[in-house]
Amino acid sequence: DADVTQTPRNRITKTGKRIMLECSQTKGHDRMYWYRQDPGLGLRLIYYSFDVKDINKGEISDGYSVSRQAQAKFSLSLESAIPNQTALYFCATSLTGINEQFFGPGTRLTVL
Amino acid sequence: GENVEQHPSTLSVQEGDSAVIKCTYSDSASNYFPWYKQELGKGPQLIIDIRSNVGEKKDQRIAVTLNKTAKHFSLHITETQPEDSAVYFCAASIGSGGSNYKLTFGKGTLLTVNP
């Protein structure tokens, strides 16, 4: 969905490097999410945020941190990347009271 | 926590045939069950959802059925077309504060519709 953008779309990095993935949305939604997708494992929730001051851990938050800089921006950081963090990362948004989540196009991250 | 099993992992059908994807969930408190479609190179997109107080829901060629007793739900696609080829994910959610924001996804089914 063009209303949810992610940068970069692809990133190759080395073990130990700090990486930031960014998500922006123009949908006016208050809730934002970060998911990780691994082949054969579906999508797993890393962090979610209900507004700028409300950030919560998801199912697999270890090794990740997030920042909600504004209602429209939600960043995911890997402080010290490791190879098993190689995956496809999706940002999603939703509006309070509406269950549908809108996903960005994804960022493919490779950690060597 | 909730666990969602999805079968089959791959499904190949001929154009015009029907396709059925099945999911089971573990937590009887789950009350919202969406299905997402992910096309190649894109993020998942909601195609249909069902709440636990409804047994079946239809939207043109797609339908979802829910059996709360058995804790399973299924996606049915009729008259399949090549553009239906994608990965399909089921999910389950336990409501909190009146909304279902925390989704537990199945592992996905790669559907291929052969012309």
Short mmCIF file of C-alpha atoms in Angstrom, two decimals:
data_model
loop_
_atom_site.label_atom_id
_atom_site.label_comp_id
_atom_site.label_asym_id
_atom_site.label_seq_id
_atom_site.Cartn_x
_atom_site.Cartn_y
_atom_site.Cartn_z
CA ASP A 1 0.00 0.00 0.00
CA ALA A 2 1.62 3.26 -1.12
CA ASP A 3 0.29 4.98 2.01
CA VAL A 4 2.76 3.01 4.14
CA THR A 5 6.35 3.34 3.03
CA GLN A 6 9.47 1.61 4.30
CA THR A 7 13.10 2.53 3.80
CA PRO A 8 15.37 1.01 2.79
CA ARG A 9 13.72 -1.72 0.70
CA ASN A 10 16.85 -3.84 0.77
CA ARG A 11 19.84 -3.77 3.07
CA ILE A 12 22.92 -5.93 3.42
CA THR A 13 25.02 -5.43 6.51
CA LYS A 14 27.61 -7.17 8.64
CA THR A 15 27.41 -8.77 12.05
CA GLY A 16 27.72 -6.23 14.86
CA LYS A 17 26.57 -3.22 12.84
CA ARG A 18 23.75 -0.95 14.00
CA ILE A 19 20.85 -0.82 11.57
CA MET A 20 17.73 1.35 11.47
CA LEU A 21 14.68 0.56 9.41
CA GLU A 22 12.18 3.37 8.91
CA CYS A 23 8.44 3.40 8.37
CA SER A 24 6.26 6.36 7.42
CA GLN A 25 2.53 6.50 6.85
CA THR A 26 0.11 9.04 5.43
CA LYS A 27 -3.04 7.17 6.45
CA GLY A 28 -3.52 9.15 9.65
CA HIS A 29 -3.54 5.94 11.69
CA ASP A 30 -2.58 6.04 15.35
CA ARG A 31 -1.36 2.46 15.71
CA MET A 32 1.83 1.14 14.15
CA TYR A 33 3.49 -2.27 14.19
CA TRP A 34 6.73 -3.98 13.24
CA TYR A 35 6.65 -7.61 12.08
CA ARG A 36 9.30 -10.04 11.00
CA GLN A 37 8.66 -12.65 8.28
CA ASP A 38 10.83 -15.73 7.90
CA PRO A 39 10.29 -18.39 5.23
CA GLY A 40 7.83 -20.98 6.50
CA LEU A 41 7.26 -19.14 9.78
CA GLY A 42 4.63 -16.57 8.95
CA LEU A 43 4.67 -13.10 10.50
CA ARG A 44 5.71 -12.46 14.08
CA LEU A 45 5.12 -9.24 16.00
CA ILE A 46 8.25 -7.44 17.22
CA TYR A 47 6.88 -4.18 18.68
CA TYR A 48 3.71 -2.16 18.48
CA SER A 49 2.76 1.41 19.35
CA PHE A 50 -0.63 2.94 20.06
CA ASP A 51 0.67 6.49 19.98
CA VAL A 52 3.92 8.41 20.37
CA LYS A 53 4.14 7.71 24.10
CA ASP A 54 2.78 4.16 24.11
CA ILE A 55 5.19 1.49 22.90
CA ASN A 56 4.87 -2.21 23.68
CA LYS A 57 6.91 -5.35 23.17
CA GLY A 58 5.57 -8.03 20.92
CA GLU A 59 6.31 -11.72 20.63
CA ILE A 60 9.99 -11.43 19.64
CA SER A 61 11.40 -8.09 20.86
CA ASP A 62 14.82 -9.30 22.04
CA GLY A 63 17.63 -7.72 20.01
CA TYR A 64 15.38 -4.94 18.69
CA SER A 65 14.37 -1.47 19.78
CA VAL A 66 11.92 1.04 18.36
CA SER A 67 11.25 4.76 18.29
CA ARG A 68 7.97 6.52 17.52
CA GLN A 69 9.22 9.92 16.41
CA ALA A 70 5.79 11.18 15.41
CA GLN A 71 2.37 9.71 14.80
CA ALA A 72 3.40 9.04 11.21
CA LYS A 73 6.87 7.59 11.83
CA PHE A 74 7.96 4.39 13.55
CA SER A 75 11.56 3.14 13.34
CA LEU A 76 13.01 -0.25 14.15
CA SER A 77 16.64 -0.56 15.25
CA LEU A 78 18.96 -3.49 15.51
CA GLU A 79 21.68 -2.31 17.89
CA SER A 80 24.12 -5.07 16.98
CA ALA A 81 22.91 -7.11 14.06
CA ILE A 82 23.39 -10.88 14.00
CA PRO A 83 22.91 -13.34 11.10
CA ASN A 84 19.70 -14.85 12.52
CA GLN A 85 18.07 -11.42 12.16
CA THR A 86 18.21 -11.91 8.42
CA ALA A 87 14.55 -11.67 7.42
CA LEU A 88 11.85 -9.65 5.70
CA TYR A 89 10.57 -6.84 7.96
CA PHE A 90 7.13 -5.29 7.61
CA CYS A 91 5.65 -2.18 9.12
CA ALA A 92 1.88 -2.00 9.50
CA THR A 93 -0.66 0.56 10.65
CA SER A 94 -4.21 0.50 11.93
CA LEU A 95 -6.80 2.86 13.33
CA THR A 96 -8.12 2.46 16.85
CA GLY A 97 -11.45 0.67 16.68
CA ILE A 98 -10.73 -0.84 13.25
CA ASN A 99 -9.05 -4.24 13.17
CA GLU A 100 -7.66 -4.13 9.62
CA GLN A 101 -3.90 -3.63 9.47
CA PHE A 102 -2.28 -2.03 6.44
CA PHE A 103 1.19 -3.29 5.59
CA GLY A 104 4.09 -1.56 3.93
CA PRO A 105 6.05 -3.18 1.09
CA GLY A 106 8.70 -4.64 3.39
CA THR A 107 12.45 -4.33 3.94
CA ARG A 108 14.65 -7.29 3.09
CA LEU A 109 17.55 -7.34 5.56
CA THR A 110 20.57 -9.60 5.19
CA VAL A 111 23.11 -9.82 8.00
CA LEU A 112 26.39 -11.42 6.95
CA GLY B 1 -0.12 -17.96 24.18
CA GLU B 2 -2.15 -18.51 21.04
CA ASN B 3 -0.89 -20.97 18.44
CA VAL B 4 -2.22 -21.10 14.86
CA GLU B 5 -1.61 -24.07 12.58
CA GLN B 6 -2.21 -23.66 8.83
CA HIS B 7 -2.51 -26.35 6.15
CA PRO B 8 -1.50 -27.03 3.47
CA SER B 9 1.77 -25.15 3.10
CA THR B 10 1.46 -25.31 -0.70
CA LEU B 11 -1.59 -25.78 -2.90
CA SER B 12 -1.74 -26.03 -6.68
CA VAL B 13 -5.07 -25.92 -8.52
CA GLN B 14 -6.30 -25.55 -12.07
CA GLU B 15 -7.95 -22.30 -13.08
CA GLY B 16 -11.65 -22.50 -12.33
CA ASP B 17 -11.29 -25.05 -9.54
CA SER B 18 -11.91 -24.31 -5.87
CA ALA B 19 -9.22 -23.94 -3.22
CA VAL B 20 -9.55 -24.53 0.50
CA ILE B 21 -7.04 -23.53 3.19
CA LYS B 22 -7.55 -24.65 6.77
CA CYS B 23 -6.38 -23.25 10.10
CA THR B 24 -6.71 -24.34 13.68
CA TYR B 25 -6.18 -22.23 16.78
CA SER B 26 -5.44 -23.18 20.36
CA ASP B 27 -6.95 -20.47 22.56
CA SER B 28 -10.72 -20.60 22.88
CA ALA B 29 -10.68 -16.91 23.88
CA SER B 30 -9.76 -15.90 20.31
CA ASN B 31 -12.66 -14.04 18.75
CA TYR B 32 -11.37 -12.50 15.52
CA PHE B 33 -10.01 -14.37 12.51
CA PRO B 34 -8.67 -12.44 9.50
CA TRP B 35 -7.18 -13.75 6.28
CA TYR B 36 -4.40 -11.86 4.53
CA LYS B 37 -3.15 -12.27 0.96
CA GLN B 38 0.48 -11.53 0.12
CA GLU B 39 1.43 -11.11 -3.51
CA LEU B 40 5.03 -11.44 -4.60
CA GLY B 41 7.11 -8.48 -3.47
CA LYS B 42 4.29 -6.86 -1.53
CA GLY B 43 3.03 -6.65 2.02
CA PRO B 44 0.03 -8.70 3.17
CA GLN B 45 -3.43 -7.32 2.50
CA LEU B 46 -6.64 -8.17 4.33
CA ILE B 47 -9.10 -10.03 2.10
CA ILE B 48 -11.75 -11.20 4.54
CA ASP B 49 -12.30 -11.59 8.26
CA ILE B 50 -14.80 -13.17 10.61
CA ARG B 51 -15.75 -12.70 14.23
CA SER B 52 -16.54 -15.55 16.58
CA ASN B 53 -20.25 -14.77 16.70
CA VAL B 54 -20.58 -15.59 12.99
CA GLY B 55 -20.27 -19.03 11.40
CA GLU B 56 -19.72 -18.02 7.78
CA LYS B 57 -18.99 -14.92 5.75
CA LYS B 58 -18.86 -14.48 1.98
CA ASP B 59 -17.45 -11.84 -0.32
CA GLN B 60 -17.87 -12.65 -4.00
CA ARG B 61 -15.61 -15.65 -4.73
CA ILE B 62 -14.15 -15.96 -1.26
CA ALA B 63 -15.73 -17.25 1.93
CA VAL B 64 -14.59 -18.04 5.42
CA THR B 65 -16.15 -20.57 7.77
CA LEU B 66 -15.60 -20.87 11.50
CA ASN B 67 -16.19 -23.83 13.81
CA LYS B 68 -15.70 -22.56 17.36
CA THR B 69 -16.25 -25.95 18.94
CA ALA B 70 -13.47 -27.55 16.92
CA LYS B 71 -11.42 -24.32 16.95
CA HIS B 72 -10.82 -24.27 13.24
CA PHE B 73 -11.59 -21.91 10.40
CA SER B 74 -11.19 -22.19 6.65
CA LEU B 75 -10.81 -20.00 3.57
CA HIS B 76 -12.68 -21.06 0.47
CA ILE B 77 -11.91 -19.59 -2.96
CA THR B 78 -14.22 -20.59 -5.80
CA GLU B 79 -13.64 -20.24 -9.56
CA THR B 80 -9.95 -19.59 -9.00
CA GLN B 81 -8.11 -17.27 -11.37
CA PRO B 82 -4.37 -16.85 -12.01
CA GLU B 83 -4.42 -13.57 -10.08
CA ASP B 84 -5.42 -15.53 -6.98
CA SER B 85 -1.88 -16.96 -6.94
CA ALA B 86 -0.24 -15.66 -3.76
CA VAL B 87 0.65 -16.60 -0.18
CA TYR B 88 -2.35 -16.64 2.13
CA PHE B 89 -2.07 -16.21 5.89
CA CYS B 90 -4.69 -16.92 8.49
CA ALA B 91 -4.54 -15.26 11.89
CA ALA B 92 -6.31 -15.35 15.22
CA SER B 93 -6.71 -12.66 17.84
CA ILE B 94 -7.95 -12.35 21.39
CA GLY B 95 -9.72 -9.06 21.85
CA SER B 96 -8.32 -6.48 24.27
CA GLY B 97 -9.99 -3.23 25.15
CA GLY B 98 -12.56 -3.86 22.47
CA SER B 99 -10.10 -4.26 19.61
CA ASN B 100 -8.12 -7.09 18.07
CA TYR B 101 -4.71 -5.59 17.36
CA LYS B 102 -2.46 -8.48 18.42
CA LEU B 103 -2.58 -11.07 15.64
CA THR B 104 -1.05 -14.56 15.76
CA PHE B 105 -0.42 -15.67 12.18
CA GLY B 106 -0.28 -19.10 10.63
CA LYS B 107 2.80 -20.03 8.60
CA GLY B 108 1.16 -19.33 5.27
CA THR B 109 -0.06 -21.25 2.22
CA LEU B 110 1.43 -20.71 -1.23
CA LEU B 111 -1.47 -21.00 -3.67
CA THR B 112 -0.65 -21.49 -7.34
CA VAL B 113 -3.45 -21.30 -9.90
CA ASN B 114 -2.41 -22.89 -13.18
CA PRO B 115 -3.97 -21.49 -16.39
#
